[in-house]
Amino acid sequence: MSSVCLLILCGVPGAGKSTWVQHFISFMQTLNDNLGGTMSNNCPENDSDFGERENKKATSNHYEVIHIAYDSLIDEELETQLIETSRNHSEEKNESDWKLCRKVIVAFVDQLIEELLSFEFPNQNFHQIFTKTDRVLSILSKNPADCIPLVEKLQIAFDDLVNRQMRKRSGSVRWVLVVDDNMYYASMRYEYFQIARRQMTGFAQVSFPVDLKTALDCNQVRNRHVDDSVIVDMFKKLEMPSSENLWEKHTATWTHKSADSESFFKVLDLIDEALRNPAKQIEDDAESVEESRVICSTNVLHQADIALRRILGMHLKETKESVKSKAEQSRIAALCNSARLQILEELRNQTLIIPLFETKELNFENEFIAFLRDKFSEKLTALLS
């Protein structure tokens, strides 16, 4: 059995993830407070069965929740900085900055788990440990020097976030690391599963399915609401956890109608099951190979979408120089987008297969983009004819 469980939240902005976490933390605190004592008045919904259920759960173990909220790490100031960067630099630069933030946060979580597993109870300050990891140093080595201040900001935010939530406990402690972000691509969630597998910890998920209108309405009352266009775009791309992925077997679904203590106990049962059956290091079998293939396919689709958008943008820029008619420019833009969507659909349905290029990163990137550029040209030529 592991003493650490990663709990990944998945859903678009406005689905209720952050609100759910606050109630879940309160629920877990009540569970801890009632160890060996009488039932607190603070139990969720004052359910009459809470005392009976918590006595069965709370034997000698404390559950400590560490809430890793991306909104707290990428605060409004940093978000504004990233937005300003996007206005003053290319799309590639903006994409790399956001991607860098996510990579660094994943690396920090990886290091935090290692620290939690290293001590019966962590009693040290985590200041400065995160930027010393090989994983973070590797990220820094692959990015320009001007990214260092960005990483340092994230390090300070992460350090502060963790230390504010760490509390000393005697006896056995089970750590639940709640990663609170949209996680709309399966490949994003799979990065954390890879950490769980390498560290042999528990891995579980809670998905928050919600219709688009509800998400947009809830977004308007959030402290930090995002542009509606971002939610609409993310809603289209959202890949909810699937039972077909064996690594997503420990997944619960949360709805606004299931906000009572019984539902929280079901999530806790899921966490306990994940702790009893931690992710195992990969074995050389067909099941693992197929699982990795599915994730890689998802990630390739995401990268193809980014590359095709850039190819489309470059083509439209060239078109404006040679085509002066606004109406014709608009027609060509619409056809370019149709060509992009057709390629993505063929990749998704696997009627178009990405060739096996050389494994060297630079060669792969160049050949990958060249392949997509050729396909884009073929589709566009057919649409224009």
Short mmCIF file of C-alpha atoms in Angstrom, two decimals:
data_model
loop_
_atom_site.label_atom_id
_atom_site.label_comp_id
_atom_site.label_asym_id
_atom_site.label_seq_id
_atom_site.Cartn_x
_atom_site.Cartn_y
_atom_site.Cartn_z
CA MET A 1 0.00 0.00 0.00
CA SER A 2 1.20 3.49 -0.83
CA SER A 3 0.93 6.51 1.48
CA VAL A 4 0.42 8.99 -1.37
CA CYS A 5 -2.41 9.26 -3.87
CA LEU A 6 -2.59 11.63 -6.82
CA LEU A 7 -6.19 12.79 -7.37
CA ILE A 8 -6.60 14.48 -10.74
CA LEU A 9 -9.61 16.71 -11.48
CA CYS A 10 -10.89 16.96 -15.04
CA GLY A 11 -13.42 19.45 -16.40
CA VAL A 12 -13.80 22.78 -18.18
CA PRO A 13 -13.77 26.10 -16.26
CA GLY A 14 -17.12 26.56 -14.51
CA ALA A 15 -17.68 22.82 -14.01
CA GLY A 16 -17.36 23.18 -10.22
CA LYS A 17 -13.91 21.69 -9.57
CA SER A 18 -12.54 24.32 -7.17
CA THR A 19 -15.81 24.52 -5.23
CA TRP A 20 -15.81 20.74 -4.93
CA VAL A 21 -12.24 20.76 -3.57
CA GLN A 22 -13.17 23.20 -0.79
CA HIS A 23 -16.06 20.95 0.30
CA PHE A 24 -13.86 17.87 0.01
CA ILE A 25 -11.15 19.43 2.21
CA SER A 26 -13.79 20.35 4.79
CA PHE A 27 -15.14 16.80 4.67
CA MET A 28 -11.67 15.30 5.17
CA GLN A 29 -10.92 17.70 8.02
CA THR A 30 -14.11 16.65 9.78
CA LEU A 31 -13.12 13.02 9.30
CA ASN A 32 -9.73 13.69 10.93
CA ASP A 33 -11.20 15.76 13.76
CA ASN A 34 -13.57 12.96 14.69
CA LEU A 35 -10.83 10.38 15.18
CA GLY A 36 -11.38 8.92 18.61
CA GLY A 37 -13.96 11.57 19.47
CA THR A 38 -17.57 12.44 18.91
CA MET A 39 -19.13 13.56 15.68
CA SER A 40 -18.55 17.20 14.80
CA ASN A 41 -21.32 19.62 13.91
CA ASN A 42 -19.34 20.50 10.80
CA CYS A 43 -19.92 17.24 8.96
CA PRO A 44 -21.19 17.75 5.38
CA GLU A 45 -24.92 18.27 5.20
CA ASN A 46 -25.11 17.01 8.81
CA ASP A 47 -25.82 13.56 7.40
CA SER A 48 -27.06 11.16 10.07
CA ASP A 49 -24.95 8.30 8.68
CA PHE A 50 -21.73 10.33 8.73
CA GLY A 51 -20.72 9.19 12.23
CA GLU A 52 -21.19 5.52 11.41
CA ARG A 53 -19.31 5.76 8.13
CA GLU A 54 -16.44 7.83 9.52
CA ASN A 55 -15.91 5.43 12.42
CA LYS A 56 -15.35 2.65 9.91
CA LYS A 57 -12.98 4.80 7.86
CA ALA A 58 -11.07 6.58 10.57
CA THR A 59 -9.10 3.91 12.34
CA SER A 60 -5.50 4.99 12.83
CA ASN A 61 -4.95 6.91 9.61
CA HIS A 62 -5.13 10.62 9.02
CA TYR A 63 -5.84 11.89 5.53
CA GLU A 64 -3.97 15.06 4.64
CA VAL A 65 -5.05 16.91 1.51
CA ILE A 66 -2.70 19.17 -0.44
CA HIS A 67 -4.63 21.22 -2.97
CA ILE A 68 -2.46 22.02 -6.00
CA ALA A 69 -4.54 24.62 -7.84
CA TYR A 70 -3.15 25.87 -11.12
CA ASP A 71 -5.13 29.10 -10.64
CA SER A 72 -3.16 29.74 -7.45
CA LEU A 73 0.20 28.96 -9.05
CA ILE A 74 -0.47 30.95 -12.22
CA ASP A 75 -1.99 33.94 -10.45
CA GLU A 76 -3.54 36.97 -12.14
CA GLU A 77 -0.22 38.82 -12.27
CA LEU A 78 1.57 35.93 -13.98
CA GLU A 79 -1.42 35.29 -16.23
CA THR A 80 -1.36 38.96 -17.30
CA GLN A 81 2.35 38.63 -18.01
CA LEU A 82 1.74 35.58 -20.21
CA ILE A 83 -1.07 37.36 -22.05
CA GLU A 84 1.13 40.39 -22.67
CA THR A 85 3.84 38.07 -23.99
CA SER A 86 1.32 36.58 -26.41
CA ARG A 87 0.50 40.04 -27.75
CA ASN A 88 4.11 41.04 -28.26
CA HIS A 89 5.54 37.77 -29.53
CA SER A 90 4.71 34.99 -31.94
CA GLU A 91 2.15 32.25 -31.37
CA GLU A 92 5.03 29.81 -30.94
CA LYS A 93 6.46 31.87 -28.05
CA ASN A 94 3.07 32.09 -26.31
CA GLU A 95 2.51 28.35 -26.71
CA SER A 96 5.95 27.58 -25.27
CA ASP A 97 5.44 29.83 -22.23
CA TRP A 98 2.15 28.19 -21.25
CA LYS A 99 3.58 24.75 -21.98
CA LEU A 100 6.66 25.59 -19.89
CA CYS A 101 4.47 26.52 -16.92
CA ARG A 102 2.67 23.18 -17.09
CA LYS A 103 5.90 21.19 -17.43
CA VAL A 104 7.42 22.93 -14.41
CA ILE A 105 4.34 22.34 -12.25
CA VAL A 106 4.34 18.64 -13.18
CA ALA A 107 8.04 18.47 -12.22
CA PHE A 108 7.33 20.16 -8.87
CA VAL A 109 4.53 17.69 -8.09
CA ASP A 110 6.89 14.83 -8.95
CA GLN A 111 9.47 16.19 -6.51
CA LEU A 112 6.86 16.80 -3.80
CA ILE A 113 5.76 13.15 -3.97
CA GLU A 114 9.36 12.04 -3.65
CA GLU A 115 9.73 14.20 -0.55
CA LEU A 116 6.52 12.86 1.00
CA LEU A 117 7.65 9.28 0.43
CA SER A 118 11.07 10.00 1.95
CA PHE A 119 9.85 10.75 5.46
CA GLU A 120 7.37 9.18 7.87
CA PHE A 121 6.23 12.73 8.38
CA PRO A 122 7.74 15.64 6.44
CA ASN A 123 8.90 18.23 8.94
CA GLN A 124 11.15 20.32 6.74
CA ASN A 125 10.53 23.48 4.78
CA PHE A 126 10.32 22.79 1.08
CA HIS A 127 11.97 26.08 0.14
CA GLN A 128 14.43 25.76 -2.77
CA ILE A 129 14.17 21.98 -3.18
CA PHE A 130 12.06 22.09 -6.32
CA THR A 131 14.41 23.94 -8.68
CA LYS A 132 17.26 21.54 -7.85
CA THR A 133 15.60 18.51 -9.41
CA ASP A 134 17.07 16.92 -12.53
CA ARG A 135 13.68 17.24 -14.20
CA VAL A 136 13.46 21.01 -13.70
CA LEU A 137 17.13 21.49 -14.67
CA SER A 138 16.43 19.52 -17.84
CA ILE A 139 13.47 21.78 -18.66
CA LEU A 140 15.64 24.88 -18.10
CA SER A 141 18.39 23.52 -20.33
CA LYS A 142 15.96 23.18 -23.24
CA ASN A 143 14.54 26.71 -22.94
CA PRO A 144 16.06 30.17 -23.40
CA ALA A 145 17.64 31.93 -20.42
CA ASP A 146 14.80 34.46 -20.24
CA CYS A 147 12.49 31.69 -18.97
CA ILE A 148 14.36 31.48 -15.64
CA PRO A 149 12.37 34.32 -13.96
CA LEU A 150 9.14 32.56 -14.98
CA VAL A 151 10.30 29.29 -13.39
CA GLU A 152 11.42 31.13 -10.25
CA LYS A 153 7.98 32.73 -9.90
CA LEU A 154 6.35 29.32 -10.14
CA GLN A 155 8.83 27.88 -7.64
CA ILE A 156 8.02 30.57 -5.06
CA ALA A 157 4.27 30.12 -5.61
CA PHE A 158 4.49 26.33 -5.35
CA ASP A 159 6.69 26.51 -2.26
CA ASP A 160 4.24 28.88 -0.56
CA LEU A 161 1.22 26.82 -1.61
CA VAL A 162 2.65 23.58 -0.17
CA ASN A 163 4.01 25.02 3.06
CA ARG A 164 0.70 26.69 3.91
CA GLN A 165 -1.01 23.31 3.73
CA MET A 166 1.56 21.10 5.49
CA ARG A 167 0.71 20.16 9.06
CA LYS A 168 2.44 17.84 11.48
CA ARG A 169 0.58 14.66 12.31
CA SER A 170 1.51 11.80 14.57
CA GLY A 171 1.00 8.25 13.44
CA SER A 172 0.21 7.09 9.94
CA VAL A 173 -0.60 9.73 7.33
CA ARG A 174 -2.16 9.22 3.93
CA TRP A 175 -1.44 12.09 1.58
CA VAL A 176 -3.96 13.08 -1.08
CA LEU A 177 -2.53 15.46 -3.68
CA VAL A 178 -5.46 17.07 -5.49
CA VAL A 179 -4.30 18.47 -8.84
CA ASP A 180 -6.90 21.06 -9.78
CA ASP A 181 -6.79 22.07 -13.43
CA ASN A 182 -8.88 21.53 -16.57
CA MET A 183 -6.92 18.48 -17.82
CA TYR A 184 -9.01 18.46 -20.99
CA TYR A 185 -6.57 16.25 -22.93
CA ALA A 186 -5.99 12.65 -21.81
CA SER A 187 -2.28 13.20 -22.44
CA MET A 188 -2.24 15.89 -19.71
CA ARG A 189 -3.64 13.45 -17.17
CA TYR A 190 -1.36 10.69 -18.40
CA GLU A 191 1.70 12.77 -17.46
CA TYR A 192 0.60 12.49 -13.83
CA PHE A 193 -0.14 8.79 -14.19
CA GLN A 194 3.45 8.34 -15.37
CA ILE A 195 4.60 10.00 -12.14
CA ALA A 196 2.38 7.69 -10.09
CA ARG A 197 3.71 4.67 -11.94
CA ARG A 198 7.35 5.70 -11.50
CA GLN A 199 6.86 6.54 -7.80
CA MET A 200 4.44 3.59 -7.31
CA THR A 201 1.75 5.73 -5.68
CA GLY A 202 -2.01 5.71 -5.93
CA PHE A 203 -3.67 7.37 -8.92
CA ALA A 204 -7.33 8.39 -9.10
CA GLN A 205 -9.47 10.92 -10.94
CA VAL A 206 -12.71 12.85 -10.52
CA SER A 207 -14.38 14.05 -13.71
CA PHE A 208 -16.84 16.94 -13.81
CA PRO A 209 -19.14 16.57 -16.81
CA VAL A 210 -21.24 19.67 -17.40
CA ASP A 211 -23.12 21.13 -20.35
CA LEU A 212 -21.68 24.19 -22.07
CA LYS A 213 -24.42 26.59 -20.95
CA THR A 214 -23.98 25.69 -17.28
CA ALA A 215 -20.22 26.11 -17.55
CA LEU A 216 -20.60 29.54 -19.17
CA ASP A 217 -23.16 30.64 -16.55
CA CYS A 218 -21.00 29.46 -13.64
CA ASN A 219 -17.96 31.10 -15.18
CA GLN A 220 -19.59 34.52 -14.83
CA VAL A 221 -19.70 34.26 -11.02
CA ARG A 222 -16.15 32.94 -10.61
CA ASN A 223 -13.61 35.18 -8.89
CA ARG A 224 -11.41 34.80 -11.97
CA HIS A 225 -13.61 34.15 -14.94
CA VAL A 226 -12.07 33.26 -18.28
CA ASP A 227 -13.16 34.38 -21.73
CA ASP A 228 -16.21 32.48 -22.95
CA SER A 229 -14.37 31.70 -26.18
CA VAL A 230 -11.73 29.78 -24.19
CA ILE A 231 -14.40 27.62 -22.54
CA VAL A 232 -16.18 26.98 -25.86
CA ASP A 233 -12.89 25.94 -27.48
CA MET A 234 -11.91 23.75 -24.52
CA PHE A 235 -15.37 22.15 -24.46
CA LYS A 236 -14.85 21.03 -28.07
CA LYS A 237 -11.45 19.52 -27.28
CA LEU A 238 -12.42 17.92 -23.96
CA GLU A 239 -11.47 14.24 -23.66
CA MET A 240 -13.20 12.90 -20.57
CA PRO A 241 -11.77 9.84 -18.77
CA SER A 242 -12.59 6.62 -20.59
CA SER A 243 -13.15 3.13 -19.23
CA GLU A 244 -11.24 1.87 -22.26
CA ASN A 245 -8.04 3.26 -20.72
CA LEU A 246 -6.92 0.84 -18.01
CA TRP A 247 -4.90 3.59 -16.32
CA GLU A 248 -8.15 5.55 -15.78
CA LYS A 249 -9.97 2.73 -13.97
CA HIS A 250 -9.98 4.60 -10.63
CA THR A 251 -12.28 7.41 -11.78
CA ALA A 252 -15.35 8.92 -10.16
CA THR A 253 -17.89 11.20 -11.83
CA TRP A 254 -19.20 14.23 -9.95
CA THR A 255 -22.38 16.15 -10.70
CA HIS A 256 -24.01 19.12 -8.99
CA LYS A 257 -26.72 16.74 -7.77
CA SER A 258 -24.29 14.52 -5.83
CA ALA A 259 -22.97 16.92 -3.18
CA ASP A 260 -23.64 14.96 0.01
CA SER A 261 -21.33 13.13 2.39
CA GLU A 262 -22.16 9.75 0.84
CA SER A 263 -20.71 10.97 -2.43
CA PHE A 264 -17.55 12.16 -0.67
CA PHE A 265 -17.24 8.76 0.99
CA LYS A 266 -17.41 7.14 -2.46
CA VAL A 267 -14.50 9.30 -3.58
CA LEU A 268 -12.63 8.36 -0.41
CA ASP A 269 -13.32 4.68 -1.14
CA LEU A 270 -11.84 5.26 -4.59
CA ILE A 271 -8.73 6.86 -3.05
CA ASP A 272 -8.31 3.96 -0.63
CA GLU A 273 -8.64 1.50 -3.50
CA ALA A 274 -5.96 3.41 -5.44
CA LEU A 275 -3.69 3.42 -2.36
CA ARG A 276 -4.12 -0.34 -1.92
CA ASN A 277 -3.38 -0.87 -5.61
CA PRO A 278 -0.75 1.72 -6.54
CA ALA A 279 0.32 2.18 -10.14
CA LYS A 280 3.00 -0.34 -11.05
CA GLN A 281 6.10 0.36 -13.06
CA ILE A 282 5.62 -0.45 -16.72
CA GLU A 283 6.04 -4.03 -17.86
CA ASP A 284 6.97 -5.19 -21.32
CA ASP A 285 3.63 -6.62 -22.30
CA ALA A 286 1.11 -6.04 -25.06
CA GLU A 287 -1.36 -4.34 -22.71
CA SER A 288 1.13 -1.63 -21.70
CA VAL A 289 2.29 -1.13 -25.29
CA GLU A 290 -1.28 -0.63 -26.50
CA GLU A 291 -2.03 1.74 -23.63
CA SER A 292 1.00 3.89 -24.46
CA ARG A 293 0.07 3.86 -28.16
CA VAL A 294 -3.36 5.32 -27.40
CA ILE A 295 -1.86 8.11 -25.31
CA CYS A 296 0.81 8.87 -27.89
CA SER A 297 -1.90 9.07 -30.56
CA THR A 298 -3.78 11.61 -28.45
CA ASN A 299 -0.65 13.65 -27.95
CA VAL A 300 0.22 13.53 -31.67
CA LEU A 301 -3.28 14.81 -32.48
CA HIS A 302 -2.74 17.74 -30.15
CA GLN A 303 0.66 18.52 -31.68
CA ALA A 304 -0.78 18.19 -35.18
CA ASP A 305 -3.48 20.72 -34.37
CA ILE A 306 -0.86 23.23 -33.18
CA ALA A 307 1.33 22.65 -36.25
CA LEU A 308 -1.60 22.93 -38.67
CA ARG A 309 -2.69 26.23 -37.14
CA ARG A 310 0.79 27.60 -37.76
CA ILE A 311 0.83 26.28 -41.32
CA LEU A 312 -2.59 27.84 -41.91
CA GLY A 313 -1.43 31.17 -40.49
CA MET A 314 1.66 31.25 -42.69
CA HIS A 315 -0.43 30.42 -45.77
CA LEU A 316 -2.93 33.20 -45.05
CA LYS A 317 -0.09 35.67 -44.56
CA GLU A 318 1.27 34.77 -48.01
CA THR A 319 -2.25 34.96 -49.47
CA LYS A 320 -2.76 38.54 -48.25
CA GLU A 321 0.32 39.61 -50.17
CA SER A 322 -0.90 38.16 -53.46
CA VAL A 323 -4.70 38.38 -53.15
CA LYS A 324 -6.11 41.88 -52.62
CA SER A 325 -9.83 41.08 -52.61
CA LYS A 326 -11.16 40.85 -49.05
CA ALA A 327 -13.94 38.52 -50.17
CA GLU A 328 -11.45 36.16 -51.83
CA GLN A 329 -9.19 36.27 -48.75
CA SER A 330 -12.16 35.26 -46.58
CA ARG A 331 -13.06 32.42 -48.96
CA ILE A 332 -9.52 31.07 -48.93
CA ALA A 333 -9.35 31.36 -45.12
CA ALA A 334 -12.52 29.28 -44.79
CA LEU A 335 -11.14 26.63 -47.16
CA CYS A 336 -7.83 26.55 -45.26
CA ASN A 337 -9.69 25.87 -42.04
CA SER A 338 -11.72 23.12 -43.74
CA ALA A 339 -8.46 21.51 -44.90
CA ARG A 340 -7.10 21.65 -41.34
CA LEU A 341 -10.25 20.08 -39.87
CA GLN A 342 -10.29 17.32 -42.51
CA ILE A 343 -6.71 16.33 -41.66
CA LEU A 344 -7.44 16.29 -37.92
CA GLU A 345 -10.53 14.17 -38.48
CA GLU A 346 -8.57 11.67 -40.57
CA LEU A 347 -5.87 11.50 -37.88
CA ARG A 348 -8.54 10.97 -35.22
CA ASN A 349 -10.19 8.18 -37.24
CA GLN A 350 -6.75 6.76 -38.12
CA THR A 351 -7.49 6.89 -41.86
CA LEU A 352 -4.37 9.08 -42.03
CA ILE A 353 -1.32 7.64 -40.28
CA ILE A 354 1.74 9.62 -39.23
CA PRO A 355 4.83 7.86 -40.67
CA LEU A 356 7.54 6.58 -38.34
CA PHE A 357 10.17 9.29 -38.67
CA GLU A 358 13.67 9.26 -37.17
CA THR A 359 13.63 9.25 -33.38
CA LYS A 360 15.89 12.29 -33.00
CA GLU A 361 13.71 15.13 -31.75
CA LEU A 362 14.84 17.73 -34.32
CA ASN A 363 14.46 15.38 -37.28
CA PHE A 364 11.05 14.23 -36.08
CA GLU A 365 9.78 17.79 -35.68
CA ASN A 366 11.00 18.86 -39.12
CA GLU A 367 9.63 15.79 -40.90
CA PHE A 368 6.38 15.88 -38.92
CA ILE A 369 5.70 19.47 -39.97
CA ALA A 370 6.76 18.79 -43.55
CA PHE A 371 4.36 15.82 -43.69
CA LEU A 372 1.47 17.95 -42.41
CA ARG A 373 2.36 20.81 -44.75
CA ASP A 374 2.19 18.44 -47.74
CA LYS A 375 -1.18 17.03 -46.61
CA PHE A 376 -2.49 20.55 -46.02
CA SER A 377 -1.42 21.58 -49.53
CA GLU A 378 -3.10 18.52 -51.04
CA LYS A 379 -6.40 19.15 -49.20
CA LEU A 380 -6.40 22.86 -50.02
CA THR A 381 -5.65 22.25 -53.70
CA ALA A 382 -8.59 19.81 -53.87
CA LEU A 383 -10.91 22.30 -52.17
CA LEU A 384 -9.86 25.18 -54.43
CA SER A 385 -10.32 23.17 -57.64
#
